[in-house]
Amino acid sequence: MNCPVCRKAMVVLELNQVEIDYCVACGGIWLDAGELELLLGNSGAKDDVLKSFTPDTGTKERKIRCPICSKKMIKVICGKENKVLIDRCPNNDGLWFDEGELYQIVKMGGLGENDKVTEMLKDMLGAHLFTDEHRRVRR
Ligand SMILES: [Zn+2]
Ligand SMILES: [Zn+2]
């Protein structure tokens, strides 16, 4: 499967027995339908987070296409306080998270800093933070 943002081939990683597709180039993550629920497991705030998902029709953020069915994905706002804008396939194939977004959402979902999932996502994030910082300085 290719990354819907930069079109590069994604790698499959296992995150606490859930297979995720990860783009090494941009740090984005694709989750098939139902995988976010699996990642959040039995965490306390899971239902609150999942229920907070609201389609955002007014956003100016560029629409990207689903890597499975190629339909334009819907922007969805997650969370009540620290809002994160993710992309959802209109056919419910899955969800796309730009770099760092899944990390923010699992934390919102009640997974602590020391949870296996949170730690792995943080490590993946760290690999890209440096290059982001670097770009910001050069701009
Ligand atoms: Zn990418
Ligand atoms: Zn789709």
CSV table of N, CA and C and ligand atoms in Angstrom, one decimal:
chain,number,residue,atom,x,y,z
A,1,MET,N,0.9,-1.2,0.0
A,1,MET,CA,0.0,0.0,0.0
A,1,MET,C,0.9,1.2,0.0
A,2,ASN,N,0.5,2.2,-0.8
A,2,ASN,CA,1.3,3.5,-0.8
A,2,ASN,C,0.7,4.5,0.1
A,3,CYS,N,1.6,5.4,0.6
A,3,CYS,CA,1.2,6.5,1.4
A,3,CYS,C,0.3,7.4,0.6
A,4,PRO,N,-0.9,7.8,1.2
A,4,PRO,CA,-1.8,8.7,0.5
A,4,PRO,C,-1.3,10.1,0.4
A,5,VAL,N,-0.3,10.5,1.1
A,5,VAL,CA,0.2,11.8,1.1
A,5,VAL,C,1.4,11.9,0.2
A,6,CYS,N,2.4,11.1,0.4
A,6,CYS,CA,3.6,11.2,-0.5
A,6,CYS,C,3.8,10.1,-1.4
A,7,ARG,N,2.9,9.2,-1.5
A,7,ARG,CA,2.8,8.1,-2.5
A,7,ARG,C,3.9,7.1,-2.4
A,8,LYS,N,4.7,7.1,-1.3
A,8,LYS,CA,5.8,6.1,-1.2
A,8,LYS,C,5.2,4.9,-0.5
A,9,ALA,N,5.9,3.8,-0.8
A,9,ALA,CA,5.4,2.5,-0.2
A,9,ALA,C,5.5,2.5,1.3
A,10,MET,N,4.5,2.1,2.0
A,10,MET,CA,4.5,2.1,3.4
A,10,MET,C,5.0,0.8,4.0
A,11,VAL,N,5.5,0.8,5.2
A,11,VAL,CA,5.9,-0.5,5.8
A,11,VAL,C,4.9,-0.9,6.8
A,12,VAL,N,4.8,-2.2,7.0
A,12,VAL,CA,3.8,-2.8,8.0
A,12,VAL,C,4.6,-3.0,9.3
A,13,LEU,N,4.0,-2.4,10.4
A,13,LEU,CA,4.6,-2.5,11.7
A,13,LEU,C,3.6,-3.1,12.6
A,14,GLU,N,4.1,-3.8,13.6
A,14,GLU,CA,3.1,-4.4,14.6
A,14,GLU,C,3.2,-3.6,15.9
A,15,LEU,N,2.0,-3.1,16.2
A,15,LEU,CA,1.9,-2.3,17.4
A,15,LEU,C,0.9,-3.0,18.4
A,16,ASN,N,1.6,-3.6,19.4
A,16,ASN,CA,0.7,-4.4,20.3
A,16,ASN,C,-0.3,-5.3,19.7
A,17,GLN,N,0.3,-6.1,18.7
A,17,GLN,CA,-0.5,-7.1,18.0
A,17,GLN,C,-1.5,-6.6,17.0
A,18,VAL,N,-1.4,-5.3,16.7
A,18,VAL,CA,-2.2,-4.7,15.7
A,18,VAL,C,-1.3,-4.3,14.5
A,19,GLU,N,-1.6,-4.7,13.3
A,19,GLU,CA,-0.8,-4.3,12.2
A,19,GLU,C,-1.1,-2.9,11.7
A,20,ILE,N,-0.1,-2.1,11.6
A,20,ILE,CA,-0.4,-0.7,11.1
A,20,ILE,C,0.5,-0.5,9.9
A,21,ASP,N,0.1,0.4,9.0
A,21,ASP,CA,0.9,0.8,7.9
A,21,ASP,C,1.5,2.1,8.2
A,22,TYR,N,2.8,2.2,8.0
A,22,TYR,CA,3.5,3.4,8.5
A,22,TYR,C,4.4,3.9,7.3
A,23,CYS,N,4.3,5.2,7.1
A,23,CYS,CA,5.1,5.8,6.0
A,23,CYS,C,6.4,6.4,6.6
A,24,VAL,N,7.5,5.8,6.2
A,24,VAL,CA,8.8,6.2,6.8
A,24,VAL,C,9.1,7.7,6.4
A,25,ALA,N,8.6,8.0,5.2
A,25,ALA,CA,9.0,9.3,4.6
A,25,ALA,C,8.3,10.5,5.3
A,26,CYS,N,7.0,10.4,5.6
A,26,CYS,CA,6.3,11.5,6.3
A,26,CYS,C,5.8,11.2,7.7
A,27,GLY,N,6.0,10.0,8.1
A,27,GLY,CA,5.5,9.6,9.5
A,27,GLY,C,4.1,9.4,9.7
A,28,GLY,N,3.3,9.3,8.6
A,28,GLY,CA,1.9,9.1,8.6
A,28,GLY,C,1.6,7.6,8.9
A,29,ILE,N,0.4,7.4,9.5
A,29,ILE,CA,0.0,6.0,9.8
A,29,ILE,C,-1.4,5.7,9.3
A,30,TRP,N,-1.6,4.6,8.7
A,30,TRP,CA,-2.9,4.1,8.2
A,30,TRP,C,-3.4,3.0,9.2
A,31,LEU,N,-4.6,3.1,9.7
A,31,LEU,CA,-5.2,2.0,10.4
A,31,LEU,C,-6.5,1.5,9.7
A,32,ASP,N,-6.6,0.2,9.5
A,32,ASP,CA,-7.8,-0.3,8.9
A,32,ASP,C,-8.9,-0.1,9.9
A,33,ALA,N,-10.1,-0.2,9.4
A,33,ALA,CA,-11.3,0.0,10.3
A,33,ALA,C,-11.3,-0.9,11.5
A,34,GLY,N,-11.5,-0.4,12.6
A,34,GLY,CA,-11.6,-1.3,13.8
A,34,GLY,C,-10.2,-1.4,14.6
A,35,GLU,N,-9.1,-1.0,13.9
A,35,GLU,CA,-7.8,-1.1,14.6
A,35,GLU,C,-7.6,-0.1,15.7
A,36,LEU,N,-8.2,1.1,15.5
A,36,LEU,CA,-8.0,2.1,16.6
A,36,LEU,C,-8.7,1.6,17.9
A,37,GLU,N,-9.8,1.0,17.7
A,37,GLU,CA,-10.5,0.4,18.9
A,37,GLU,C,-9.6,-0.7,19.5
A,38,LEU,N,-9.0,-1.5,18.7
A,38,LEU,CA,-8.1,-2.5,19.3
A,38,LEU,C,-6.9,-1.9,20.0
A,39,LEU,N,-6.3,-0.8,19.4
A,39,LEU,CA,-5.2,-0.2,20.1
A,39,LEU,C,-5.6,0.4,21.4
A,40,LEU,N,-6.8,1.0,21.5
A,40,LEU,CA,-7.2,1.6,22.7
A,40,LEU,C,-7.6,0.6,23.8
A,41,GLY,N,-7.9,-0.7,23.3
A,41,GLY,CA,-8.2,-1.7,24.2
A,41,GLY,C,-9.3,-1.4,25.2
A,42,ASN,N,-9.0,-1.6,26.5
A,42,ASN,CA,-10.1,-1.4,27.5
A,42,ASN,C,-9.9,-0.1,28.2
A,43,SER,N,-9.1,0.9,27.6
A,43,SER,CA,-8.8,2.1,28.3
A,43,SER,C,-10.1,2.9,28.6
A,44,GLY,N,-10.0,3.6,29.7
A,44,GLY,CA,-11.2,4.3,30.3
A,44,GLY,C,-11.9,5.3,29.4
A,45,ALA,N,-11.1,6.1,28.6
A,45,ALA,CA,-11.6,7.2,27.9
A,45,ALA,C,-11.9,6.8,26.4
A,46,LYS,N,-11.8,5.5,26.1
A,46,LYS,CA,-11.9,5.0,24.7
A,46,LYS,C,-13.2,5.5,24.1
A,47,ASP,N,-14.3,5.2,24.8
A,47,ASP,CA,-15.6,5.5,24.2
A,47,ASP,C,-15.8,7.0,24.0
A,48,ASP,N,-15.3,7.8,25.0
A,48,ASP,CA,-15.4,9.3,24.8
A,48,ASP,C,-14.7,9.7,23.6
A,49,VAL,N,-13.5,9.2,23.3
A,49,VAL,CA,-12.7,9.6,22.2
A,49,VAL,C,-13.4,9.2,20.9
A,50,LEU,N,-13.8,7.9,20.8
A,50,LEU,CA,-14.5,7.4,19.6
A,50,LEU,C,-15.8,8.2,19.3
A,51,LYS,N,-16.5,8.5,20.4
A,51,LYS,CA,-17.8,9.3,20.2
A,51,LYS,C,-17.6,10.7,19.8
A,52,SER,N,-16.4,11.2,20.1
A,52,SER,CA,-16.1,12.7,19.8
A,52,SER,C,-15.9,12.9,18.3
A,53,PHE,N,-15.7,11.8,17.5
A,53,PHE,CA,-15.4,12.0,16.1
A,53,PHE,C,-16.5,12.7,15.4
A,54,THR,N,-16.2,13.9,14.8
A,54,THR,CA,-17.2,14.7,14.2
A,54,THR,C,-16.7,15.1,12.8
A,55,PRO,N,-17.5,14.9,11.7
A,55,PRO,CA,-17.0,15.3,10.4
A,55,PRO,C,-16.9,16.8,10.4
A,56,ASP,N,-15.8,17.3,9.8
A,56,ASP,CA,-15.5,18.7,9.7
A,56,ASP,C,-15.7,19.1,8.2
A,57,THR,N,-16.8,19.8,7.9
A,57,THR,CA,-17.0,20.1,6.5
A,57,THR,C,-16.4,21.4,6.1
A,58,GLY,N,-16.1,22.2,7.1
A,58,GLY,CA,-15.6,23.6,6.7
A,58,GLY,C,-14.1,23.7,6.6
A,59,THR,N,-13.3,22.6,6.8
A,59,THR,CA,-11.9,22.7,6.8
A,59,THR,C,-11.3,23.1,5.5
A,60,LYS,N,-10.2,23.8,5.6
A,60,LYS,CA,-9.4,24.1,4.4
A,60,LYS,C,-8.3,23.1,4.1
A,61,GLU,N,-8.1,22.2,5.1
A,61,GLU,CA,-7.0,21.3,4.9
A,61,GLU,C,-7.2,20.4,3.7
A,62,ARG,N,-6.1,20.2,2.9
A,62,ARG,CA,-6.2,19.5,1.7
A,62,ARG,C,-6.8,18.1,1.9
A,63,LYS,N,-7.7,17.7,1.0
A,63,LYS,CA,-8.3,16.4,1.1
A,63,LYS,C,-7.3,15.4,0.5
A,64,ILE,N,-7.2,14.2,1.1
A,64,ILE,CA,-6.3,13.2,0.6
A,64,ILE,C,-7.2,12.0,0.2
A,65,ARG,N,-6.7,11.1,-0.6
A,65,ARG,CA,-7.5,9.9,-1.1
A,65,ARG,C,-7.2,8.7,-0.3
A,66,CYS,N,-8.2,7.9,-0.1
A,66,CYS,CA,-8.1,6.6,0.7
A,66,CYS,C,-7.1,5.7,-0.1
A,67,PRO,N,-6.1,5.1,0.6
A,67,PRO,CA,-5.1,4.3,-0.1
A,67,PRO,C,-5.7,3.0,-0.5
A,68,ILE,N,-6.9,2.6,-0.1
A,68,ILE,CA,-7.6,1.4,-0.5
A,68,ILE,C,-8.6,1.6,-1.7
A,69,CYS,N,-9.5,2.5,-1.5
A,69,CYS,CA,-10.6,2.7,-2.5
A,69,CYS,C,-10.4,4.0,-3.4
A,70,SER,N,-9.4,4.8,-3.1
A,70,SER,CA,-9.1,6.0,-3.8
A,70,SER,C,-10.1,7.1,-3.7
A,71,LYS,N,-11.1,7.0,-2.9
A,71,LYS,CA,-12.1,8.0,-2.7
A,71,LYS,C,-11.6,9.1,-1.8
A,72,LYS,N,-12.0,10.3,-2.0
A,72,LYS,CA,-11.6,11.4,-1.2
A,72,LYS,C,-12.0,11.2,0.3
A,73,MET,N,-11.1,11.3,1.2
A,73,MET,CA,-11.5,11.0,2.6
A,73,MET,C,-12.1,12.2,3.3
A,74,ILE,N,-12.8,11.9,4.3
A,74,ILE,CA,-13.5,12.9,5.1
A,74,ILE,C,-12.7,13.4,6.3
A,75,LYS,N,-12.6,14.7,6.5
A,75,LYS,CA,-11.9,15.2,7.6
A,75,LYS,C,-12.8,15.0,8.9
A,76,VAL,N,-12.2,14.5,9.9
A,76,VAL,CA,-12.9,14.2,11.1
A,76,VAL,C,-12.2,14.9,12.3
A,77,ILE,N,-12.9,15.6,13.1
A,77,ILE,CA,-12.3,16.2,14.3
A,77,ILE,C,-12.4,15.2,15.5
A,78,CYS,N,-11.3,15.0,16.2
A,78,CYS,CA,-11.3,14.1,17.3
A,78,CYS,C,-11.0,14.8,18.6
A,79,GLY,N,-11.6,14.5,19.7
A,79,GLY,CA,-11.3,15.1,21.0
A,79,GLY,C,-12.1,16.3,21.2
A,80,LYS,N,-12.2,16.6,22.5
A,80,LYS,CA,-13.0,17.8,22.9
A,80,LYS,C,-12.2,19.0,23.2
A,81,GLU,N,-11.0,18.8,23.8
A,81,GLU,CA,-10.2,20.0,24.2
A,81,GLU,C,-9.1,20.1,23.2
A,82,ASN,N,-8.2,19.1,23.2
A,82,ASN,CA,-7.1,19.2,22.2
A,82,ASN,C,-7.5,18.5,20.9
A,83,LYS,N,-8.1,19.3,20.0
A,83,LYS,CA,-8.7,18.7,18.8
A,83,LYS,C,-7.6,18.3,17.8
A,84,VAL,N,-7.8,17.1,17.2
A,84,VAL,CA,-6.9,16.6,16.2
A,84,VAL,C,-7.8,16.4,15.0
A,85,LEU,N,-7.3,16.8,13.8
A,85,LEU,CA,-8.1,16.6,12.6
A,85,LEU,C,-7.5,15.4,11.8
A,86,ILE,N,-8.3,14.3,11.7
A,86,ILE,CA,-7.8,13.1,11.0
A,86,ILE,C,-8.6,12.9,9.7
A,87,ASP,N,-8.2,11.9,8.9
A,87,ASP,CA,-9.0,11.6,7.7
A,87,ASP,C,-9.6,10.2,7.8
A,88,ARG,N,-10.9,10.1,7.4
A,88,ARG,CA,-11.6,8.8,7.4
A,88,ARG,C,-12.1,8.5,6.0
A,89,CYS,N,-11.9,7.3,5.6
A,89,CYS,CA,-12.5,6.8,4.3
A,89,CYS,C,-14.0,6.9,4.3
A,90,PRO,N,-14.6,7.4,3.3
A,90,PRO,CA,-16.1,7.5,3.3
A,90,PRO,C,-16.7,6.1,3.2
A,91,ASN,N,-16.0,5.1,2.7
A,91,ASN,CA,-16.4,3.7,2.7
A,91,ASN,C,-16.1,2.9,4.0
A,92,ASN,N,-15.5,3.7,4.9
A,92,ASN,CA,-15.1,3.1,6.2
A,92,ASN,C,-14.0,2.0,6.0
A,93,ASP,N,-13.1,2.2,5.1
A,93,ASP,CA,-11.9,1.3,5.0
A,93,ASP,C,-11.0,1.5,6.2
A,94,GLY,N,-10.9,2.7,6.6
A,94,GLY,CA,-9.9,3.0,7.7
A,94,GLY,C,-9.7,4.5,8.0
A,95,LEU,N,-8.7,4.7,8.8
A,95,LEU,CA,-8.3,6.1,9.2
A,95,LEU,C,-6.9,6.4,8.9
A,96,TRP,N,-6.7,7.7,8.5
A,96,TRP,CA,-5.3,8.2,8.2
A,96,TRP,C,-4.9,9.2,9.3
A,97,PHE,N,-3.7,9.0,9.8
A,97,PHE,CA,-3.2,9.9,10.8
A,97,PHE,C,-1.9,10.6,10.3
A,98,ASP,N,-1.9,11.9,10.2
A,98,ASP,CA,-0.6,12.5,9.9
A,98,ASP,C,0.3,12.3,11.1
A,99,GLU,N,1.6,12.6,10.9
A,99,GLU,CA,2.6,12.3,11.9
A,99,GLU,C,2.2,12.9,13.3
A,100,GLY,N,2.2,12.1,14.3
A,100,GLY,CA,2.0,12.6,15.7
A,100,GLY,C,0.5,12.5,16.1
A,101,GLU,N,-0.4,12.4,15.1
A,101,GLU,CA,-1.8,12.5,15.4
A,101,GLU,C,-2.3,11.3,16.2
A,102,LEU,N,-1.8,10.1,15.8
A,102,LEU,CA,-2.3,8.9,16.5
A,102,LEU,C,-1.8,8.9,17.9
A,103,TYR,N,-0.5,9.4,18.1
A,103,TYR,CA,0.0,9.5,19.4
A,103,TYR,C,-0.9,10.4,20.3
A,104,GLN,N,-1.3,11.5,19.8
A,104,GLN,CA,-2.2,12.4,20.6
A,104,GLN,C,-3.5,11.7,20.9
A,105,ILE,N,-4.0,11.0,19.9
A,105,ILE,CA,-5.3,10.3,20.1
A,105,ILE,C,-5.3,9.2,21.1
A,106,VAL,N,-4.2,8.4,21.1
A,106,VAL,CA,-4.2,7.3,22.1
A,106,VAL,C,-4.0,7.9,23.5
A,107,LYS,N,-3.3,9.0,23.6
A,107,LYS,CA,-3.2,9.7,24.9
A,107,LYS,C,-4.6,10.2,25.3
A,108,MET,N,-5.3,10.8,24.4
A,108,MET,CA,-6.7,11.3,24.7
A,108,MET,C,-7.5,10.1,25.1
A,109,GLY,N,-7.3,8.9,24.5
A,109,GLY,CA,-8.1,7.7,24.8
A,109,GLY,C,-7.7,7.1,26.1
A,110,GLY,N,-6.8,7.7,26.8
A,110,GLY,CA,-6.6,7.2,28.2
A,110,GLY,C,-5.3,6.3,28.3
A,111,LEU,N,-4.6,6.1,27.2
A,111,LEU,CA,-3.3,5.3,27.3
A,111,LEU,C,-2.3,6.2,28.0
A,112,GLY,N,-1.6,5.7,29.0
A,112,GLY,CA,-0.6,6.4,29.7
A,112,GLY,C,0.7,6.5,28.9
A,113,GLU,N,1.6,7.4,29.4
A,113,GLU,CA,2.9,7.6,28.7
A,113,GLU,C,3.7,6.3,28.7
A,114,ASN,N,3.5,5.4,29.7
A,114,ASN,CA,4.2,4.1,29.8
A,114,ASN,C,3.6,3.0,29.1
A,115,ASP,N,2.4,3.2,28.5
A,115,ASP,CA,1.8,2.1,27.8
A,115,ASP,C,2.6,1.7,26.6
A,116,LYS,N,2.6,0.4,26.2
A,116,LYS,CA,3.5,-0.1,25.1
A,116,LYS,C,3.2,0.7,23.8
A,117,VAL,N,1.9,0.9,23.5
A,117,VAL,CA,1.5,1.6,22.3
A,117,VAL,C,1.9,3.0,22.3
A,118,THR,N,1.7,3.7,23.4
A,118,THR,CA,2.2,5.1,23.5
A,118,THR,C,3.7,5.2,23.3
A,119,GLU,N,4.4,4.3,23.9
A,119,GLU,CA,5.9,4.4,23.8
A,119,GLU,C,6.4,4.1,22.4
A,120,MET,N,5.8,3.1,21.7
A,120,MET,CA,6.2,2.9,20.4
A,120,MET,C,5.9,4.1,19.4
A,121,LEU,N,4.7,4.7,19.6
A,121,LEU,CA,4.4,5.8,18.8
A,121,LEU,C,5.3,7.0,19.1
A,122,LYS,N,5.7,7.1,20.3
A,122,LYS,CA,6.6,8.2,20.7
A,122,LYS,C,7.9,8.0,20.0
A,123,ASP,N,8.4,6.8,20.0
A,123,ASP,CA,9.7,6.5,19.4
A,123,ASP,C,9.6,6.8,17.9
A,124,MET,N,8.5,6.5,17.2
A,124,MET,CA,8.4,6.7,15.8
A,124,MET,C,8.4,8.2,15.6
A,125,LEU,N,7.7,8.9,16.5
A,125,LEU,CA,7.6,10.4,16.4
A,125,LEU,C,9.0,11.0,16.5
A,126,GLY,N,9.8,10.5,17.4
A,126,GLY,CA,11.1,11.1,17.7
A,126,GLY,C,12.0,11.1,16.5
A,127,ALA,N,11.8,10.0,15.6
A,127,ALA,CA,12.6,9.9,14.5
A,127,ALA,C,12.4,11.0,13.5
A,128,HIS,N,11.2,11.7,13.6
A,128,HIS,CA,10.9,12.7,12.6
A,128,HIS,C,11.0,14.1,13.2
A,129,LEU,N,11.0,14.2,14.5
A,129,LEU,CA,11.1,15.5,15.2
A,129,LEU,C,12.3,16.3,14.7
A,130,PHE,N,13.4,15.6,14.7
A,130,PHE,CA,14.6,16.3,14.4
A,130,PHE,C,14.6,16.9,13.0
A,131,THR,N,14.1,16.2,12.0
A,131,THR,CA,14.0,16.7,10.7
A,131,THR,C,13.0,17.9,10.6
A,132,ASP,N,11.9,17.8,11.3
A,132,ASP,CA,11.0,18.9,11.4
A,132,ASP,C,11.6,20.2,11.9
A,133,GLU,N,12.4,20.0,13.0
A,133,GLU,CA,13.0,21.1,13.7
A,133,GLU,C,14.0,21.7,12.7
A,134,HIS,N,14.7,20.9,12.0
A,134,HIS,CA,15.7,21.3,11.0
A,134,HIS,C,15.1,22.1,9.9
A,135,ARG,N,14.0,21.7,9.5
A,135,ARG,CA,13.3,22.4,8.4
A,135,ARG,C,12.8,23.8,8.9
A,136,ARG,N,12.4,23.8,10.1
A,136,ARG,CA,11.9,25.1,10.7
A,136,ARG,C,13.0,26.1,10.8
A,137,VAL,N,14.2,25.6,11.2
A,137,VAL,CA,15.3,26.5,11.3
A,137,VAL,C,15.7,27.1,10.0
A,138,ARG,N,15.6,26.2,9.0
A,138,ARG,CA,16.2,26.7,7.6
A,138,ARG,C,15.2,27.6,6.9
A,139,ARG,N,13.9,27.6,7.3
A,139,ARG,CA,12.9,28.3,6.6
A,139,ARG,C,13.2,29.8,6.7
B,1,ZN,ZN,4.0,9.6,3.4
B,2,ZN,ZN,-11.6,3.7,1.2
